Each structure stands twice: as structure tokens, then as C-alpha cells.
GROMACS .gro file of C-alpha atoms in nm:
model
  336
    1MET     CA    1  15.853   4.955  11.969
    2GLU     CA    2  16.143   5.045  11.741
    3GLN     CA    3  16.037   4.774  11.497
    4THR     CA    4  15.680   4.911  11.490
    5ILE     CA    5  15.808   5.263  11.417
    6ALA     CA    6  16.027   5.126  11.136
    7PHE     CA    7  15.729   4.952  10.972
    8TYR     CA    8  15.522   5.269  11.008
    9GLN     CA    9  15.792   5.477  10.844
   10LYS     CA   10  15.811   5.235  10.551
   11ALA     CA   11  15.434   5.258  10.511
   12ALA     CA   12  15.463   5.635  10.521
   13SER     CA   13  15.708   5.611  10.232
   14GLY     CA   14  15.436   5.446  10.024
   15VAL     CA   15  15.495   5.070  10.084
   16THR     CA   16  15.227   4.863  10.256
   17GLN     CA   17  15.365   4.681  10.561
   18ARG     CA   18  15.234   4.373  10.742
   19TYR     CA   19  15.384   4.232  11.059
   20GLN     CA   20  15.301   4.066  11.391
   21THR     CA   21  15.378   4.220  11.726
   22LYS     CA   22  15.253   4.233  12.080
   23ALA     CA   23  15.075   4.513  12.263
   24VAL     CA   24  14.947   4.588  12.609
   25HIS     CA   25  14.571   4.574  12.662
   26LYS     CA   26  14.395   4.836  12.872
   27ASN     CA   27  14.356   4.577  13.148
   28GLY     CA   28  14.733   4.523  13.154
   29SER     CA   29  14.741   4.187  12.974
   30VAL     CA   30  14.963   4.123  12.673
   31VAL     CA   31  14.792   4.063  12.339
   32TYR     CA   32  14.941   3.954  12.008
   33VAL     CA   33  14.823   4.132  11.694
   34ASP     CA   34  14.860   4.103  11.319
   35VAL     CA   35  14.912   4.459  11.190
   36THR     CA   36  14.874   4.596  10.837
   37ASN     CA   37  14.994   4.951  10.769
   38MET     CA   38  14.879   5.095  10.435
   39PRO     CA   39  14.978   5.436  10.300
   40ILE     CA   40  14.700   5.685  10.222
   41ILE     CA   41  14.790   5.835   9.882
   42ILE     CA   42  14.624   6.142   9.732
   43ASN     CA   43  14.749   6.288   9.404
   44ASP     CA   44  15.053   6.058   9.418
   45GLU     CA   45  15.144   6.191   9.759
   46VAL     CA   46  15.138   6.000  10.087
   47VAL     CA   47  14.923   6.205  10.320
   48GLY     CA   48  14.889   5.947  10.598
   49VAL     CA   49  14.898   5.586  10.708
   50TYR     CA   50  14.596   5.363  10.763
   51GLY     CA   51  14.651   5.082  11.016
   52VAL     CA   52  14.450   4.767  11.087
   53ALA     CA   53  14.531   4.541  11.384
   54LYS     CA   54  14.379   4.193  11.428
   55ASP     CA   55  14.393   4.011  11.762
   56ILE     CA   56  14.571   3.677  11.708
   57THR     CA   57  14.651   3.601  12.073
   58ASP     CA   58  14.477   3.260  12.080
   59ARG     CA   59  14.638   3.147  11.755
   60TYR     CA   60  14.980   3.275  11.862
   61LEU     CA   61  14.964   3.098  12.198
   62GLU     CA   62  14.851   2.776  12.031
   63GLN     CA   63  15.137   2.790  11.780
   64ASP     CA   64  15.381   2.876  12.057
   65GLU     CA   65  15.268   2.573  12.258
   66LEU     CA   66  15.302   2.352  11.949
   67ARG     CA   67  15.651   2.488  11.894
   68LYS     CA   68  15.751   2.417  12.254
   69THR     CA   69  15.603   2.067  12.236
   70LYS     CA   70  15.794   2.000  11.916
   71GLU     CA   71  16.118   2.121  12.075
   72ARG     CA   72  16.063   1.901  12.381
   73LEU     CA   73  15.991   1.598  12.163
   74GLU     CA   74  16.299   1.661  11.947
   75SER     CA   75  16.510   1.699  12.261
   76PHE     CA   76  16.370   1.373  12.401
   77VAL     CA   77  16.449   1.183  12.081
   78ARG     CA   78  16.790   1.345  12.031
   79ASN     CA   79  16.913   1.288  12.387
   80ASN     CA   80  16.751   0.949  12.453
   81ALA     CA   81  16.988   0.663  12.539
   82ASP     CA   82  16.769   0.417  12.348
   83ALA     CA   83  16.779   0.387  11.969
   84ILE     CA   84  16.478   0.564  11.818
   85TRP     CA   85  16.371   0.573  11.456
   86VAL     CA   86  16.061   0.706  11.281
   87ILE     CA   87  15.900   0.554  10.972
   88ASP     CA   88  15.626   0.694  10.747
   89LEU     CA   89  15.319   0.521  10.602
   90GLU     CA   90  15.520   0.422  10.296
   91GLU     CA   91  15.750   0.230  10.532
   92ARG     CA   92  16.055   0.448  10.478
   93VAL     CA   93  16.277   0.581  10.755
   94LEU     CA   94  16.224   0.951  10.826
   95GLU     CA   95  16.448   1.003  11.127
   96ILE     CA   96  16.695   0.828  11.359
   97ASN     CA   97  16.859   0.960  11.674
   98PRO     CA   98  17.230   0.963  11.768
   99ALA     CA   99  17.182   0.663  12.000
  100PHE     CA  100  17.074   0.459  11.699
  101GLU     CA  101  17.400   0.539  11.521
  102THR     CA  102  17.599   0.449  11.833
  103MET     CA  103  17.410   0.127  11.901
  104PHE     CA  104  17.404  -0.016  11.549
  105GLY     CA  105  17.698   0.152  11.373
  106TRP     CA  106  17.510   0.286  11.068
  107THR     CA  107  17.502   0.661  11.009
  108LYS     CA  108  17.192   0.869  10.951
  109GLU     CA  109  17.288   0.915  10.586
  110GLU     CA  110  17.295   0.535  10.538
  111ILE     CA  111  16.952   0.476  10.694
  112LEU     CA  112  16.729   0.774  10.607
  113GLY     CA  113  16.493   0.698  10.321
  114VAL     CA  114  16.562   0.323  10.328
  115HIS     CA  115  16.254   0.103  10.293
  116LEU     CA  116  16.154  -0.119  10.582
  117TYR     CA  117  16.235  -0.442  10.400
  118ASP     CA  118  16.582  -0.318  10.306
  119LEU     CA  119  16.694  -0.218  10.656
  120PRO     CA  120  17.021  -0.403  10.725
  121PHE     CA  121  16.982  -0.432  11.100
  122ILE     CA  122  16.666  -0.647  11.087
  123PRO     CA  123  16.734  -1.025  11.063
  124PRO     CA  124  16.608  -1.181  10.737
  125GLU     CA  125  16.404  -1.443  10.924
  126ILE     CA  126  16.194  -1.166  11.079
  127LEU     CA  127  16.134  -1.003  10.741
  128ALA     CA  128  16.054  -1.338  10.578
  129ASP     CA  129  15.698  -1.347  10.710
  130LYS     CA  130  15.481  -1.057  10.597
  131ARG     CA  131  15.274  -1.080  10.913
  132GLN     CA  132  15.583  -1.035  11.129
  133ALA     CA  133  15.777  -0.803  10.901
  134VAL     CA  134  15.922  -0.543  11.133
  135GLU     CA  135  15.615  -0.585  11.356
  136MET     CA  136  15.450  -0.295  11.173
  137ASP     CA  137  15.126  -0.446  11.044
  138GLN     CA  138  14.926  -0.374  11.359
  139GLN     CA  139  14.832  -0.021  11.457
  140LYS     CA  140  14.819  -0.093  11.828
  141PRO     CA  141  15.134  -0.017  12.028
  142ILE     CA  142  15.387  -0.288  12.115
  143LEU     CA  143  15.574  -0.255  12.443
  144GLY     CA  144  15.901  -0.428  12.530
  145LEU     CA  145  15.885  -0.721  12.286
  146GLU     CA  146  16.213  -0.914  12.320
  147THR     CA  147  16.377  -0.979  11.983
  148VAL     CA  148  16.716  -0.946  11.812
  149ARG     CA  149  16.880  -0.698  11.574
  150TYR     CA  150  17.216  -0.682  11.392
  151ARG     CA  151  17.498  -0.434  11.433
  152LYS     CA  152  17.690  -0.314  11.127
  153ASP     CA  153  17.989  -0.525  11.239
  154GLY     CA  154  17.770  -0.838  11.238
  155ALA     CA  155  17.721  -0.867  11.614
  156VAL     CA  156  17.376  -0.976  11.733
  157LEU     CA  157  17.202  -0.758  11.992
  158ASP     CA  158  16.918  -0.863  12.218
  159VAL     CA  159  16.673  -0.572  12.220
  160ALA     CA  160  16.340  -0.475  12.372
  161PHE     CA  161  16.122  -0.359  12.082
  162SER     CA  162  15.851  -0.094  12.136
  163LYS     CA  163  15.639   0.061  11.862
  164PHE     CA  164  15.390   0.351  11.875
  165PRO     CA  165  15.173   0.510  11.605
  166VAL     CA  166  15.252   0.875  11.517
  167TYR     CA  167  14.969   1.119  11.438
  168ASP     CA  168  14.965   1.447  11.249
  169ALA     CA  169  14.809   1.776  11.362
  170GLU     CA  170  14.467   1.659  11.241
  171GLY     CA  171  14.482   1.338  11.442
  172LYS     CA  172  14.547   1.113  11.144
  173MET     CA  173  14.807   0.840  11.172
  174ASP     CA  174  15.103   0.912  10.946
  175GLY     CA  175  15.371   0.670  11.064
  176TRP     CA  176  15.534   0.487  11.353
  177SER     CA  177  15.794   0.561  11.613
  178VAL     CA  178  16.014   0.267  11.715
  179ILE     CA  179  16.227   0.239  12.028
  180LEU     CA  180  16.496  -0.029  12.059
  181ARG     CA  181  16.656  -0.082  12.399
  182ASP     CA  182  16.977  -0.287  12.412
  183ILE     CA  183  16.921  -0.563  12.671
  184THR     CA  184  17.213  -0.784  12.566
  185GLU     CA  185  17.409  -0.743  12.891
  186TRP     CA  186  17.091  -0.771  13.097
  187LYS     CA  187  17.008  -1.103  12.927
  188LYS     CA  188  17.359  -1.230  12.999
  189SER     CA  189  17.335  -1.129  13.365
  190GLN     CA  190  16.993  -1.295  13.395
  191LEU     CA  191  17.132  -1.619  13.251
  192MET     CA  192  17.428  -1.604  13.491
  193LEU     CA  193  17.189  -1.542  13.781
  194GLN     CA  194  16.970  -1.837  13.682
  195ASN     CA  195  17.273  -2.065  13.652
  196SER     CA  196  17.400  -1.941  13.988
  197GLU     CA  197  17.063  -2.010  14.150
  198LYS     CA  198  17.058  -2.360  14.001
  199SER     CA  199  17.407  -2.431  14.134
  200THR     CA  200  17.308  -2.299  14.475
  201VAL     CA  201  16.998  -2.516  14.488
  202ALA     CA  202  17.197  -2.818  14.371
  203GLY     CA  203  17.452  -2.755  14.647
  204GLN     CA  204  17.180  -2.720  14.909
  205LEU     CA  205  17.033  -3.052  14.798
  206ALA     CA  206  17.368  -3.232  14.800
  207ALA     CA  207  17.346  -3.358  15.160
  208GLY     CA  208  17.003  -3.506  15.114
  209ILE     CA  209  17.093  -3.658  14.777
  210ALA     CA  210  17.407  -3.814  14.928
  211HIS     CA  211  17.184  -3.999  15.176
  212GLU     CA  212  16.937  -4.081  14.900
  213ILE     CA  213  17.212  -4.245  14.694
  214ARG     CA  214  17.384  -4.413  14.990
  215ASN     CA  215  17.070  -4.609  15.081
  216PRO     CA  216  17.035  -4.800  14.751
  217ILE     CA  217  17.412  -4.850  14.738
  218THR     CA  218  17.394  -5.011  15.083
  219VAL     CA  219  17.114  -5.235  14.959
  220ILE     CA  220  17.313  -5.335  14.651
  221LYS     CA  221  17.623  -5.412  14.857
  222GLY     CA  222  17.415  -5.627  15.092
  223PHE     CA  223  17.269  -5.832  14.813
  224ILE     CA  224  17.612  -5.875  14.652
  225TYR     CA  225  17.732  -6.017  14.984
  226LEU     CA  226  17.436  -6.254  14.999
  227MET     CA  227  17.499  -6.365  14.641
  228LYS     CA  228  17.861  -6.439  14.723
  229SER     CA  229  17.745  -6.645  15.019
  230GLY     CA  230  17.510  -6.841  14.792
  231PHE     CA  231  17.211  -6.745  15.006
  232GLY     CA  232  16.864  -6.683  14.868
  233ASP     CA  233  16.711  -6.635  14.520
  234LYS     CA  234  16.968  -6.465  14.293
  235GLU     CA  235  16.707  -6.362  14.033
  236GLU     CA  236  16.510  -6.178  14.300
  237TYR     CA  237  16.832  -6.011  14.417
  238PHE     CA  238  16.912  -5.902  14.062
  239ASN     CA  239  16.567  -5.745  14.023
  240ILE     CA  240  16.603  -5.550  14.348
  241MET     CA  241  16.956  -5.439  14.261
  242SER     CA  242  16.847  -5.331  13.915
  243SER     CA  243  16.561  -5.129  14.067
  244GLU     CA  244  16.799  -4.958  14.310
  245CYS     CA  245  17.044  -4.877  14.027
  246GLU     CA  246  16.761  -4.718  13.829
  247ARG     CA  247  16.672  -4.510  14.134
  248ILE     CA  248  17.031  -4.386  14.164
  249GLU     CA  249  17.035  -4.304  13.795
  250GLN     CA  250  16.706  -4.114  13.824
  251ILE     CA  251  16.834  -3.906  14.117
  252LEU     CA  252  17.162  -3.821  13.945
  253THR     CA  253  16.981  -3.733  13.621
  254GLU     CA  254  16.750  -3.489  13.799
  255LEU     CA  255  17.044  -3.331  13.983
  256LEU     CA  256  17.245  -3.286  13.661
  257VAL     CA  257  16.948  -3.140  13.475
  258LEU     CA  258  16.896  -2.891  13.754
  259ALA     CA  259  17.261  -2.786  13.780
  260LYS     CA  260  17.354  -2.780  13.409
  261PRO     CA  261  17.291  -2.451  13.220
  262HIS     CA  262  17.015  -2.485  12.963
  263PRO     CA  263  16.865  -2.224  12.729
  264SER     CA  264  16.513  -2.129  12.828
  265LYS     CA  265  16.265  -2.339  12.631
  266VAL     CA  266  15.888  -2.311  12.679
  267GLU     CA  267  15.708  -2.631  12.586
  268PRO     CA  268  15.388  -2.816  12.687
  269ARG     CA  269  15.468  -3.022  12.997
  270ASP     CA  270  15.280  -3.249  13.239
  271ILE     CA  271  15.296  -3.056  13.566
  272ARG     CA  272  15.238  -3.376  13.767
  273LEU     CA  273  15.546  -3.543  13.618
  274ILE     CA  274  15.758  -3.233  13.691
  275MET     CA  275  15.633  -3.236  14.050
  276MET     CA  276  15.718  -3.605  14.100
  277GLN     CA  277  16.067  -3.556  13.951
  278THR     CA  278  16.122  -3.267  14.193
  279ILE     CA  279  16.007  -3.476  14.490
  280THR     CA  280  16.274  -3.731  14.396
  281LEU     CA  281  16.538  -3.470  14.481
  282LEU     CA  282  16.376  -3.358  14.807
  283HIS     CA  283  16.248  -3.690  14.943
  284THR     CA  284  16.542  -3.763  15.173
  285GLN     CA  285  16.575  -3.400  15.286
  286ALA     CA  286  16.212  -3.412  15.392
  287ILE     CA  287  16.268  -3.736  15.587
  288MET     CA  288  16.575  -3.586  15.756
  289ASN     CA  289  16.349  -3.304  15.879
  290ASN     CA  290  16.073  -3.545  15.988
  291VAL     CA  291  15.846  -3.426  15.707
  292GLU     CA  292  15.639  -3.646  15.476
  293ILE     CA  293  15.562  -3.525  15.124
  294VAL     CA  294  15.216  -3.638  15.016
  295THR     CA  295  15.089  -3.582  14.661
  296GLU     CA  296  14.726  -3.553  14.556
  297PHE     CA  297  14.654  -3.481  14.188
  298GLN     CA  298  14.313  -3.417  14.037
  299GLN     CA  299  14.206  -3.603  13.727
  300GLY     CA  300  14.242  -3.437  13.388
  301VAL     CA  301  14.513  -3.187  13.483
  302PRO     CA  302  14.597  -3.005  13.156
  303VAL     CA  303  14.950  -2.961  13.024
  304VAL     CA  304  15.124  -2.637  13.113
  305TYR     CA  305  15.340  -2.432  12.875
  306CYS     CA  306  15.656  -2.368  13.076
  307ASP     CA  307  16.032  -2.409  13.098
  308GLU     CA  308  16.067  -2.744  13.273
  309ASN     CA  309  16.391  -2.654  13.451
  310GLN     CA  310  16.259  -2.324  13.583
  311MET     CA  311  15.936  -2.489  13.697
  312LYS     CA  312  16.133  -2.751  13.889
  313GLN     CA  313  16.326  -2.475  14.059
  314VAL     CA  314  16.000  -2.306  14.159
  315PHE     CA  315  15.871  -2.633  14.309
  316ILE     CA  316  16.202  -2.689  14.491
  317ASN     CA  317  16.181  -2.342  14.645
  318PHE     CA  318  15.820  -2.396  14.755
  319MET     CA  319  15.886  -2.740  14.905
  320LYS     CA  320  16.211  -2.636  15.077
  321ASN     CA  321  16.029  -2.341  15.235
  322ALA     CA  322  15.746  -2.572  15.345
  323ILE     CA  323  15.994  -2.821  15.495
  324HIS     CA  324  16.173  -2.545  15.686
  325GLU     CA  325  15.845  -2.393  15.807
  326ARG     CA  326  15.729  -2.736  15.929
  327LYS     CA  327  16.062  -2.784  16.107
  328ARG     CA  328  16.038  -2.438  16.265
  329ASP     CA  329  15.682  -2.504  16.383
  330ARG     CA  330  15.794  -2.832  16.541
  331PHE     CA  331  16.077  -2.659  16.729
  332ARG     CA  332  15.837  -2.389  16.842
  333LEU     CA  333  15.590  -2.651  16.965
  334TYR     CA  334  15.861  -2.835  17.160
  335GLY     CA  335  15.979  -2.506  17.307
  336GLU     CA  336  15.636  -2.441  17.453
   0.00000   0.00000   0.00000
């Protein structure tokens, strides 16, 4: 009210005034108005003030909502734990948040305005291919793409890359917003967990594999005894012994492959061969539980893109569960 009186007094002194204020409608609601106060001058003397008020409630509320939305968005970006940066259509950085500076070590002053292809935290091999350059060529969003980025000190970070288009007030795309989540420690923990699971499985299989190896060793020792005694066909003995040695080697190879840490590598693999190699490890354990493993493969089974080691572990888990379920059903049947 005091501000309105002040504007009126200035208009009364001969200076046109324009301002925005709020008023109370007859029905009790609040309205926002754009007011113009103009002095009425006759014979160089101000004899009154002429006022015009325009209802701008809808526009004011719309602008107020836009302001609040902008403040919320800025707060989200500023306080987010993930590194966020915004780039315009000319592929230059417009904004980065504090988490970006903390995660990568570069300051805002060092990054703002830098072109996409000159950003120091993106590995050169990613920028080398125009189609992959900073994953910005496609307009559709990208969510959680695992890739790597560099810190200022040279350290390599595993990150989850997400990219979203940014639109202006008219709905036209005018840039991208990028979120980088540091998953380096998570990747390490996942690798440790996988290695731990492999060691656990290898340990669980040890008893069965010990029996599996002892059998061919017993055969070999028997034939050595026969050879010393000069009994039988030595060439036939050699063939059998060689076959048993190959079986021992195959079992030990599969066990070492399963237990030894390997980087994840997805390649085309024959799923039937992986299954048979897995059965080699579980054959004796199945026999010890009075279970027979029978395979039946269809013709023309296509290759599968997978990590061979992880697929073997999946098959081991399935077959071990099946063996234990069969054993439990047998005990339940005997109990009845």
C-alpha cells in the first residue's frame, strides 16, 4: 500500500509511473495488476492523476511457476551428488555443477565454453569416431551407459553415462544435459563378488572333483602294475592311460578356468560345448547323489553371445540345485 501511494505521489508531481502490484478482488481473491499512473496537466499544472490497471494474474502466476521450476532445477543440479554438465547445440559447455569439479578435478572456469572435442576428461578413443563422439549425435536419451572418463590427475573412472535433450520455453531442443555417475568402486566390488562366487563354487565342487580325478589315477596305477608284471597288451594300456590323463587334464583345466579371475568378455560361444564342459565338473557329484545327467540337444542350436565363465557358473548353479532337489525328493519319498 505504501509503495502504491509513493507511485501515486510521483505521478501527482508530473511524472508518469508504471508498476505491478496486487489487489483484492470484490470476491476476496487476490489479483495481480499492471498499473499506469499518468498526471493530468492543464495549463502546466497537475490537476489530477489518471490511472489504468490491467489484470495480469494469469501471466504473473505462469511466470511465478516458471521461476519456481527454474529454482528447483538449479537446486537439483547444484546439490546433486552426480556430475552434471550442460552443453548447447554448438557443442560447448554451458554449465557444470560442484559435483563435477569434485569428481574430475577441473574447475568451472577451466571447463565452461570448452568445445566437446576439446574436453580433457573424455578419452581420445571415444572422440576418435564421429559416430561415438561424446555420444551426442542421437537426440534420444541414453540411460546408464557404462563407459570411462579421466580425472585431472590421470586416474580412470568407471562411470554410468546418461544424456537427455534440453528444450527451451517454446519446446525447441537447444542442448543436452549429461549426468555422469561414478561407479568405479561398485565395479570393483562386483568383480570381487564374482571372484568370491567362483571360489565358493570351486570349493563346493572340490569333493566331487577329487573323486573324479582319483578314479583315472587308480586306473593308471593299475595298468602300470600290469605293465611291470608283463601282462597284457602294452599298447592298449598306453592308449587307456593316455585317455585317462587327458580326462584329468580336462577336469583340472575346467576347475582352474572357473576359479581364476578373468575380465568379463562377451563373445559368440557354442552353448552346447559350454554345457558339456560344465557337466565334466559335476559328473561325479551327480553320481554321488544317485543322479544321472542326461543331455539332449536340438540340431542347429545357434551360437550365443555371452561371457563363457559366467555362463558356466549359471549352469553349475542350475545343475547343483537340480541335484539337491532330486536328492531331497528321494529322501522325502523314502520317509513316506
